[in-house]
Tab-separated table of C-alpha atoms and ligand atoms in Angstrom:
chain	number	residue	atom	x	y	z
A	2	MET	CA	17.478	44.526	22.611
A	3	PHE	CA	20.202	45.189	25.194
A	4	LEU	CA	18.518	43.952	28.344
A	5	PHE	CA	21.364	44.171	30.772
A	6	GLN	CA	21.564	47.196	33.002
A	7	CYS	CA	25.003	48.704	33.396
A	8	LEU	CA	26.387	48.423	36.910
A	9	LEU	CA	28.995	51.093	36.514
A	10	ARG	CA	28.785	53.741	39.187
A	11	VAL	CA	28.676	57.122	37.532
A	12	GLY	CA	31.885	58.907	38.422
A	13	GLY	CA	33.828	55.826	39.548
A	14	TRP	CA	35.270	52.519	38.331
A	15	ASP	CA	35.104	49.328	40.301
A	16	ARG	CA	37.680	46.796	39.094
A	17	GLU	CA	36.204	43.787	40.838
A	18	ARG	CA	32.646	44.227	39.726
A	19	VAL	CA	30.750	41.963	37.422
A	20	ILE	CA	30.384	43.744	34.130
A	21	PHE	CA	28.368	43.163	31.007
A	22	PHE	CA	29.834	42.400	27.655
A	23	PHE	CA	28.412	42.411	24.223
A	24	PHE	CA	30.257	40.278	21.683
A	25	SER	CA	29.572	41.790	18.326
A	26	CYS	CA	29.840	39.635	15.242
A	27	SER	CA	28.877	39.561	11.591
A	28	PRO	CA	25.150	38.972	10.987
A	29	GLY	CA	24.261	35.296	11.377
A	30	LEU	CA	27.200	34.368	13.602
A	31	GLY	CA	25.492	35.042	16.970
A	32	GLU	CA	24.661	31.362	17.450
A	33	TYR	CA	28.330	30.382	17.010
A	34	VAL	CA	29.578	33.156	19.314
A	35	GLY	CA	27.052	31.989	21.926
A	36	GLY	CA	28.370	28.430	21.584
A	37	GLY	CA	31.962	29.638	21.980
A	38	VAL	CA	31.184	31.695	25.074
A	39	GLY	CA	29.048	28.913	26.570
A	40	GLY	CA	31.943	26.485	26.018
A	41	TRP	CA	33.980	28.577	28.452
A	42	GLY	CA	31.303	28.183	31.114
A	43	TYR	CA	29.792	31.670	30.857
A	44	ALA	CA	26.058	32.097	31.249
A	45	VAL	CA	24.951	33.512	27.940
A	46	GLY	CA	22.351	36.278	28.127
A	47	ASP	CA	20.476	37.553	25.104
A	48	CYS	CA	21.734	36.124	21.827
A	49	HIS	CA	21.171	38.224	18.717
A	50	SER	CA	22.177	37.456	15.151
A	51	THR	CA	24.927	40.103	15.473
A	52	GLY	CA	26.042	39.501	19.028
A	53	VAL	CA	25.741	37.895	22.422
A	54	GLU	CA	25.465	39.356	25.905
A	55	VAL	CA	27.305	37.843	28.837
A	56	ARG	CA	28.421	38.743	32.381
A	57	GLY	CA	32.053	38.665	33.379
A	58	SER	CA	34.993	40.571	34.799
A	59	GLU	CA	37.933	42.386	33.242
A	60	VAL	CA	39.876	39.108	33.413
A	61	ASP	CA	37.121	37.460	31.392
A	62	ALA	CA	37.488	40.220	28.807
A	63	MET	CA	41.111	39.177	28.292
A	64	ARG	CA	40.263	35.469	28.171
A	65	LEU	CA	37.485	35.915	25.630
A	66	ASN	CA	39.553	38.190	23.405
A	67	LEU	CA	42.190	35.457	23.330
A	68	HIS	CA	39.862	32.509	22.714
A	69	LEU	CA	36.722	33.583	20.821
A	70	ARG	CA	36.786	32.402	17.215
A	71	THR	CA	33.622	33.842	15.700
A	72	ALA	CA	33.209	37.253	17.376
A	73	ASN	CA	34.467	40.535	15.923
A	74	ASN	CA	34.685	42.650	19.086
A	75	VAL	CA	34.419	42.215	22.850
A	76	LEU	CA	32.552	45.286	24.040
A	77	PHE	CA	32.336	46.248	27.705
A	78	LEU	CA	29.211	48.250	28.532
A	79	LEU	CA	30.110	51.500	30.315
A	80	LYS	CA	26.784	53.274	30.415
A	81	GLN	CA	23.396	53.458	28.773
A	82	PHE	CA	21.188	56.512	28.883
A	83	GLU	CA	18.313	58.412	27.312
A	84	CYS	CA	19.544	61.051	24.885
A	85	VAL	CA	17.760	63.502	22.605
A	86	SER	CA	20.516	65.943	21.650
A	87	PRO	CA	24.287	66.119	21.051
A	88	GLU	CA	24.564	68.347	24.149
A	89	GLU	CA	22.924	65.667	26.276
A	90	LEU	CA	25.320	63.116	24.791
A	91	TYR	CA	28.309	65.297	25.782
A	92	ARG	CA	26.964	65.755	29.327
A	93	ASN	CA	26.280	62.047	29.854
A	94	VAL	CA	29.683	60.974	28.538
A	95	SER	CA	31.582	63.545	30.591
A	96	GLU	CA	29.973	62.229	33.810
A	97	LEU	CA	32.100	59.082	33.641
A	98	ALA	CA	35.469	59.055	35.439
A	99	TRP	CA	37.548	58.573	32.293
A	100	GLU	CA	40.675	59.735	34.150
A	101	ASP	CA	40.511	56.515	36.212
A	102	MET	CA	40.677	54.391	33.075
A	103	ILE	CA	42.637	56.330	30.450
A	104	SER	CA	46.020	57.983	30.879
A	105	PRO	CA	46.484	61.342	29.122
A	106	ASP	CA	49.409	59.677	27.310
A	107	GLU	CA	47.080	57.235	25.546
A	108	TYR	CA	45.616	57.491	22.052
A	109	LEU	CA	41.816	57.511	21.739
A	110	SER	CA	39.502	56.610	18.899
A	111	VAL	CA	35.688	56.843	18.950
A	112	VAL	CA	33.500	54.876	16.561
A	113	GLY	CA	29.727	54.966	16.382
A	114	LYS	CA	26.594	53.558	14.831
A	115	ILE	CA	23.719	56.020	14.815
A	116	ASP	CA	20.080	55.514	13.956
A	117	SER	CA	18.422	58.511	15.578
A	118	GLU	CA	16.611	61.637	14.429
A	119	PHE	CA	18.390	63.615	17.169
A	120	VAL	CA	21.713	63.883	15.374
A	121	ASP	CA	22.586	64.467	11.723
A	122	ASN	CA	25.583	62.223	11.284
A	123	SER	CA	27.657	59.709	13.175
A	124	MET	CA	30.886	61.685	12.760
A	125	PHE	CA	29.400	64.564	14.729
A	126	ALA	CA	28.201	62.218	17.479
A	127	ASN	CA	31.647	60.566	17.651
A	128	LEU	CA	33.244	64.000	17.903
A	129	LYS	CA	30.972	64.907	20.825
A	130	VAL	CA	31.932	61.712	22.652
A	131	LYS	CA	35.634	62.292	21.970
A	132	ASP	CA	35.404	65.918	23.181
A	133	ALA	CA	33.590	64.874	26.361
A	134	ILE	CA	36.291	62.291	27.176
A	135	VAL	CA	39.372	64.395	26.412
A	136	ASP	CA	37.893	67.522	28.056
A	137	ARG	CA	37.196	65.539	31.215
A	138	ILE	CA	40.717	64.054	31.306
A	139	ALA	CA	42.278	67.477	30.593
A	140	GLY	CA	40.216	68.990	33.440
A	141	LYS	CA	41.399	66.311	35.915
A	142	CYS	CA	44.986	65.700	34.716
A	143	GLY	CA	45.985	68.932	32.976
A	144	ARG	CA	46.687	67.044	29.720
A	145	ARG	CA	44.478	65.358	27.138
A	146	PRO	CA	45.027	62.127	25.145
A	147	ASP	CA	45.652	62.346	21.400
A	148	SER	CA	42.784	61.134	19.266
A	149	GLY	CA	42.174	59.997	15.706
A	150	LYS	CA	41.000	57.111	13.532
A	151	GLU	CA	43.555	54.400	14.369
A	152	ARG	CA	42.154	51.607	16.518
A	153	ASP	CA	45.449	50.616	18.127
A	154	GLY	CA	44.887	52.418	21.444
A	155	ILE	CA	41.689	52.990	23.441
A	156	VAL	CA	38.543	52.466	21.363
A	157	VAL	CA	35.205	53.781	22.618
A	158	GLN	CA	32.086	52.680	20.785
A	159	LEU	CA	28.731	54.452	20.711
A	160	TYR	CA	25.368	53.026	19.643
A	161	TRP	CA	22.590	55.610	19.453
A	162	LYS	CA	19.175	54.251	18.531
A	163	ASP	CA	16.228	56.663	18.661
A	164	LYS	CA	16.296	58.146	22.202
A	165	ARG	CA	18.715	55.633	23.730
A	166	CYS	CA	22.528	55.471	23.809
A	167	TRP	CA	24.862	52.637	24.747
A	168	LEU	CA	28.475	53.514	25.407
A	169	TYR	CA	31.068	50.729	25.296
A	170	LEU	CA	34.778	50.299	25.754
A	171	ASN	CA	35.883	48.116	22.848
A	172	THR	CA	38.296	45.833	24.707
A	173	SER	CA	39.471	44.298	21.410
A	174	GLY	CA	40.612	47.536	19.744
A	175	VAL	CA	41.297	46.170	16.277
A	176	LYS	CA	38.637	43.505	15.537
A	177	ILE	CA	39.591	40.097	16.956
A	178	SER	CA	38.487	38.553	13.671
A	179	ASP	CA	41.772	39.997	12.430
A	180	ARG	CA	44.084	37.258	13.740
A	181	MET	CA	47.208	38.757	12.089
A	182	TYR	CA	48.244	35.546	10.315
A	183	ARG	CA	47.109	36.676	6.879
A	184	LYS	CA	50.349	38.287	5.767
A	185	MET	CA	49.615	37.312	2.162
A	186	PRO	CA	45.990	37.937	1.221
A	187	HIS	CA	44.694	36.497	-2.029
A	188	SER	CA	41.532	37.236	-4.022
A	189	ALA	CA	38.277	37.533	-2.023
A	190	PRO	CA	39.510	36.110	1.300
A	191	LEU	CA	36.864	35.222	3.873
A	192	ARG	CA	36.924	37.088	7.178
A	193	GLU	CA	38.569	34.731	9.698
A	194	SER	CA	35.559	34.768	12.080
A	195	LEU	CA	33.232	33.791	9.212
A	196	ALA	CA	35.585	31.007	8.096
A	197	ALA	CA	35.667	29.677	11.688
A	198	ALA	CA	31.846	29.717	11.848
A	199	ILE	CA	31.624	27.851	8.523
A	200	ILE	CA	33.977	25.167	9.860
A	201	MET	CA	31.965	24.955	13.104
A	202	ALA	CA	28.744	24.597	11.087
A	203	THR	CA	30.225	21.551	9.332
A	204	GLY	CA	30.664	19.908	12.760
A	205	TYR	CA	34.402	19.428	12.128
A	206	ASN	CA	36.307	18.415	15.255
A	207	GLY	CA	39.696	17.438	13.869
A	208	THR	CA	39.308	13.668	13.990
A	209	GLY	CA	38.473	12.868	10.339
A	210	PRO	CA	40.017	14.219	7.136
A	211	LEU	CA	39.186	17.704	5.864
A	212	VAL	CA	39.628	18.761	2.238
A	213	CYS	CA	39.548	22.390	1.031
A	214	PRO	CA	39.963	22.713	-2.724
A	215	MET	CA	39.880	26.327	-4.038
A	216	CYS	CA	41.658	27.296	-0.831
A	217	GLY	CA	42.665	30.851	-1.870
A	218	SER	CA	44.677	32.299	1.010
A	219	GLY	CA	43.817	29.223	3.101
A	220	THR	CA	41.465	30.786	5.649
A	221	LEU	CA	39.053	27.830	5.952
A	222	ALA	CA	41.828	25.267	6.379
A	223	ILE	CA	43.790	27.458	8.796
A	224	GLU	CA	40.720	28.050	10.976
A	225	ALA	CA	40.016	24.300	10.882
A	226	ALA	CA	43.583	23.518	11.960
A	227	LEU	CA	43.332	26.080	14.774
A	228	ILE	CA	40.121	24.389	15.949
A	229	ALA	CA	41.559	20.860	15.614
A	230	SER	CA	44.687	21.749	17.578
A	231	GLU	CA	42.732	23.846	20.098
A	232	ARG	CA	45.055	26.745	19.365
A	233	ALA	CA	43.742	30.025	20.768
A	234	PRO	CA	43.047	32.278	17.760
A	235	GLY	CA	44.312	35.393	19.541
A	236	LEU	CA	47.822	34.114	20.300
A	237	LEU	CA	49.469	36.041	17.463
A	238	ARG	CA	48.058	39.376	18.525
A	239	SER	CA	50.321	41.611	20.560
A	240	ASN	CA	47.910	44.506	20.856
A	241	TYR	CA	44.381	44.647	22.256
A	242	GLY	CA	42.289	47.612	23.381
A	243	PHE	CA	42.217	46.415	27.005
A	244	MET	CA	46.023	46.706	27.211
A	245	HIS	CA	45.715	50.490	27.012
A	246	THR	CA	43.495	50.878	30.065
A	247	LYS	CA	44.857	51.664	33.515
A	248	TYR	CA	43.382	48.433	34.890
A	249	PHE	CA	45.340	46.152	32.508
A	250	ASP	CA	46.804	43.269	34.540
A	251	GLU	CA	49.878	42.335	32.506
A	252	ALA	CA	50.984	39.445	34.740
A	253	LYS	CA	47.545	37.833	34.436
A	254	TRP	CA	47.611	38.278	30.664
A	255	ARG	CA	51.058	36.620	30.377
A	256	GLN	CA	49.859	33.691	32.478
A	257	MET	CA	46.733	33.301	30.329
A	258	ARG	CA	48.796	33.289	27.131
A	259	SER	CA	51.267	30.720	28.400
A	260	GLU	CA	48.415	28.443	29.544
A	261	ALA	CA	46.905	28.712	26.059
A	262	LEU	CA	50.259	27.924	24.432
A	263	LYS	CA	50.760	24.904	26.686
A	264	ALA	CA	47.294	23.529	25.857
A	265	ASN	CA	48.051	23.948	22.156
A	266	LYS	CA	51.435	22.188	22.421
A	267	GLU	CA	49.774	19.214	24.066
A	268	ARG	CA	47.079	19.035	21.420
A	269	GLY	CA	48.654	20.173	18.138
A	270	GLY	CA	52.401	20.383	18.712
A	271	LYS	CA	54.671	18.597	16.296
A	272	ALA	CA	55.180	15.535	18.496
A	273	ALA	CA	51.728	15.441	20.002
A	274	PHE	CA	48.163	14.791	18.861
A	275	ARG	CA	47.701	14.990	15.106
A	276	PRO	CA	44.298	15.779	13.630
A	277	GLY	CA	43.035	13.864	10.591
A	278	ARG	CA	44.656	14.913	7.321
A	279	ILE	CA	43.902	18.463	6.188
A	280	VAL	CA	44.380	18.735	2.416
A	281	VAL	CA	44.149	22.032	0.542
A	282	SER	CA	44.581	22.938	-3.123
A	283	ASP	CA	44.115	25.762	-5.590
A	284	ILE	CA	44.701	26.111	-9.309
A	285	ASP	CA	46.643	29.305	-8.696
A	286	ALA	CA	50.236	28.749	-7.501
A	287	GLU	CA	50.316	32.183	-5.848
A	288	ALA	CA	47.217	31.318	-3.813
A	289	VAL	CA	48.821	28.099	-2.575
A	290	GLU	CA	52.006	29.979	-1.667
A	291	ALA	CA	49.910	32.539	0.260
A	292	ALA	CA	47.997	29.756	2.038
A	293	ARG	CA	51.243	28.004	2.992
A	294	LYS	CA	52.834	31.186	4.367
A	295	ASN	CA	49.682	32.199	6.240
A	296	ALA	CA	49.352	28.732	7.788
A	297	THR	CA	52.980	28.842	8.917
A	298	THR	CA	52.444	32.278	10.468
A	299	ALA	CA	49.325	30.954	12.211
A	300	GLY	CA	51.405	28.119	13.717
A	301	VAL	CA	49.513	25.335	11.891
A	302	GLY	CA	51.559	24.932	8.685
A	303	HIS	CA	52.766	21.479	9.824
A	304	LEU	CA	49.168	20.237	10.035
A	305	ILE	CA	48.185	21.044	6.423
A	306	GLU	CA	49.104	19.421	3.059
A	307	PHE	CA	49.208	21.808	0.064
A	308	ASP	CA	48.829	21.129	-3.655
A	309	ILE	CA	48.536	23.192	-6.854
A	310	CYS	CA	45.851	21.673	-9.102
A	311	ASP	CA	42.375	21.980	-10.544
A	312	PHE	CA	39.884	21.211	-7.763
A	313	ALA	CA	38.795	18.032	-9.552
A	314	GLU	CA	42.327	16.593	-9.199
A	315	THR	CA	42.575	17.174	-5.425
A	316	ALA	CA	43.736	14.133	-3.444
A	317	ILE	CA	40.851	12.803	-1.339
A	318	PRO	CA	42.042	10.924	1.777
A	319	GLU	CA	40.278	7.717	2.675
A	320	GLY	CA	37.567	7.761	5.300
A	321	ALA	CA	34.385	9.667	5.999
A	322	GLY	CA	35.670	13.223	5.776
A	323	ILE	CA	34.444	16.729	5.148
A	324	ILE	CA	35.037	18.648	1.928
A	325	VAL	CA	34.367	22.379	1.964
A	326	MET	CA	34.641	24.722	-1.006
A	327	ASN	CA	34.306	28.479	-1.416
A	328	PRO	CA	34.157	29.068	-5.164
A	329	GLU	CA	33.841	32.596	-6.554
A	330	TYR	CA	30.236	33.661	-6.934
A	331	GLY	CA	30.754	36.445	-9.462
A	332	LEU	CA	29.032	39.780	-9.870
A	333	ARG	CA	29.089	40.368	-13.624
A	334	LEU	CA	27.036	38.509	-16.216
A	335	GLY	CA	30.014	37.143	-18.183
A	336	GLU	CA	31.536	35.769	-14.974
A	337	ILE	CA	28.278	34.070	-13.984
A	338	ALA	CA	28.063	32.128	-17.246
A	339	GLU	CA	31.594	30.799	-16.694
A	340	LEU	CA	30.897	30.007	-13.050
A	341	GLU	CA	27.763	28.012	-13.916
A	342	GLU	CA	30.050	25.488	-15.578
A	343	THR	CA	32.384	25.477	-12.537
A	344	TYR	CA	29.491	24.764	-10.124
A	345	LYS	CA	28.247	21.987	-12.383
A	346	ARG	CA	31.763	20.487	-12.374
A	347	ILE	CA	31.831	20.709	-8.552
A	348	GLY	CA	28.631	18.607	-8.501
A	349	ASP	CA	30.274	15.994	-10.750
A	350	PHE	CA	33.444	16.021	-8.616
A	351	PHE	CA	31.438	15.515	-5.414
A	352	LYS	CA	29.498	12.672	-6.985
A	353	LYS	CA	32.373	10.858	-8.649
A	354	ARG	CA	35.303	11.395	-6.273
A	355	CYS	CA	33.949	12.217	-2.805
A	356	SER	CA	31.628	9.304	-1.960
A	357	GLY	CA	31.352	8.801	1.786
A	358	TYR	CA	32.223	12.445	2.480
A	359	THR	CA	29.973	15.295	3.549
A	360	GLY	CA	30.302	18.122	1.052
A	361	TYR	CA	29.818	21.842	1.674
A	362	ILE	CA	29.752	24.786	-0.709
A	363	PHE	CA	29.819	28.345	0.591
A	364	THR	CA	28.287	30.705	-1.970
A	365	GLY	CA	26.672	34.125	-2.218
A	366	ASN	CA	24.750	33.188	-5.343
A	367	PRO	CA	21.814	30.767	-4.860
A	368	GLY	CA	21.318	30.508	-8.635
A	369	LEU	CA	24.837	29.134	-9.021
A	370	GLY	CA	24.259	26.765	-6.088
A	371	LYS	CA	21.443	25.132	-8.097
A	372	LYS	CA	23.887	24.328	-10.914
A	373	VAL	CA	25.629	21.805	-8.629
A	374	GLY	CA	22.779	19.450	-9.479
A	375	LEU	CA	22.828	17.521	-6.187
A	376	ARG	CA	20.236	17.485	-3.449
A	377	THR	CA	21.174	19.652	-0.424
A	378	SER	CA	20.516	18.080	2.975
A	379	ARG	CA	20.751	21.444	4.752
A	380	ARG	CA	21.332	25.147	4.066
A	381	PHE	CA	22.975	27.406	6.635
A	382	GLU	CA	22.422	31.155	6.378
A	383	PHE	CA	25.424	33.493	6.637
A	384	TYR	CA	26.406	36.983	5.591
A	385	ASN	CA	29.706	37.852	3.956
A	386	ALA	CA	29.872	41.606	4.637
A	387	SER	CA	26.421	42.648	3.329
A	388	ILE	CA	25.990	39.721	0.915
A	389	GLU	CA	23.522	37.067	2.029
A	390	CYS	CA	25.282	33.733	1.612
A	391	ARG	CA	24.478	30.074	2.044
A	392	LEU	CA	26.528	27.123	3.193
A	393	LEU	CA	25.037	24.226	1.237
A	394	LYS	CA	25.405	20.757	2.693
A	395	TYR	CA	25.459	17.556	0.618
A	396	GLU	CA	25.460	13.967	1.913
A	397	LEU	CA	27.664	12.272	-0.642
A	398	TYR	CA	26.541	8.650	-0.384
A	399	ALA	CA	27.923	6.358	-3.007
A	400	GLY	CA	25.768	7.045	-6.098
A	401	SER	CA	24.238	10.379	-4.925
A	402	LYS	CA	21.047	11.103	-6.775
A	403	LYS	CA	20.722	14.050	-9.089
A	404	GLY	CA	17.501	15.894	-8.601
A	405	GLN	CA	15.512	18.382	-6.640
A	406	HIS	CA	17.099	21.111	-4.514
B	7	SAM	C1	36.681	32.913	-3.484
B	7	SAM	S1	38.321	32.364	-3.640
B	7	SAM	C2	38.541	31.444	-2.145
B	7	SAM	C3	38.919	32.351	-1.015
B	7	SAM	C4	39.293	31.604	0.236
B	7	SAM	N1	38.140	30.998	0.901
B	7	SAM	C5	40.022	32.555	1.219
B	7	SAM	O1	39.515	32.794	2.318
B	7	SAM	O2	41.068	33.064	0.840
B	7	SAM	C6	38.184	31.112	-4.845
B	7	SAM	C7	39.498	30.403	-5.195
B	7	SAM	O3	39.192	29.382	-6.149
B	7	SAM	C8	40.328	29.231	-6.991
B	7	SAM	N2	39.883	28.531	-8.221
B	7	SAM	C9	39.132	29.000	-9.231
B	7	SAM	N3	38.929	28.055	-10.160
B	7	SAM	C10	39.563	26.938	-9.735
B	7	SAM	C11	39.696	25.611	-10.247
B	7	SAM	N4	39.139	25.242	-11.391
B	7	SAM	N5	40.389	24.719	-9.505
B	7	SAM	C12	40.960	25.073	-8.327
B	7	SAM	N6	40.875	26.309	-7.805
B	7	SAM	C13	40.174	27.236	-8.490
B	7	SAM	C14	40.819	30.638	-7.205
B	7	SAM	O4	42.194	30.629	-7.583
B	7	SAM	C15	40.567	31.267	-5.828
B	7	SAM	O5	41.736	31.213	-5.044
């Protein structure tokens, strides 16, 4: 699965080398991550449903952390090796020159995913990796870094599958899907990277109108506005894993951020380019308040119009726009019965009020999707955490036919 060979010289770091990254993402988003990386001119290697491999340098790691919309983590491959025991894991990890990358004053966290008969649990494997790193640094520097669960310092990531281990530096630290604009979460918010992928799947490019009834905390509309105004999604973040390494080039990072801000001002600033109207609504006043505050924090509040109303009353701007809805999909039987009526009403709303638009419904319940009663022209497969979801697409010609699914 991971075809790239690691170039890292055991026992030494080479800042100028080409290195290999793996962009991890939620299942199903690999295609969108690949598109995002390719858009920046990188040659994309293997593309999996949960990630993409690419070559680059440490500077590229910063750029991609700042600009990637659909990835969760930017992982930099340190080493891969055969391993059949925790002792072998310790030995392999301690061969790397950690003292060249991590100061003893830093804070270290190790996370792991293990699918191997050679170790009982992932916590033990993580502990072995942590011990190998801090022991090596203590041996070379006389002091060891603190360690624990927080991901706000150095994050090292281990994948151990059968007899093979991959050891990564997680250059993101906290997942980059956490953009830090959601100060006010509401019920069942979508992860930002998933919301961005949904918007990309609709083909939205900011020119026509976009309508998001049932907006909740506003994630879909905010991600759309970020895309329309070409605003780098990582601009709000002040902390990334790469900042804690000894090779962090702060001047380069500042320059990259100010270039991104300048590009955004030209495209989405108050006096500059305006995307088509972005209209959001929710029946719950608290949700709309959360969406408004989150959009303002994200720097796109001025691009979005907010309303409190039943979805069926949402203002639909003229023109051939996109309407995207993320209704609840319910887990309990009583909820499902109520939601069947809601999905049926969404079908009626699409048919009666949204002619000329392309409609999308994101749902984790295919049975409810059928209650819409309109023919889908396409179904996109996604996962929301572990729930298999579908983005259902409807061409809403005037007089859409009821019928088969
Ligand atoms: C699953 S949440 C949407 C979450 C959103 N995508 C986010 O990321 O925060 C569904 C939203 O639909 C809203 N809702 C439920 N029934 C509604 C109705 N009849 N009209 C308008 N909004 C409704 C709820 O208040 C809730 O905010």
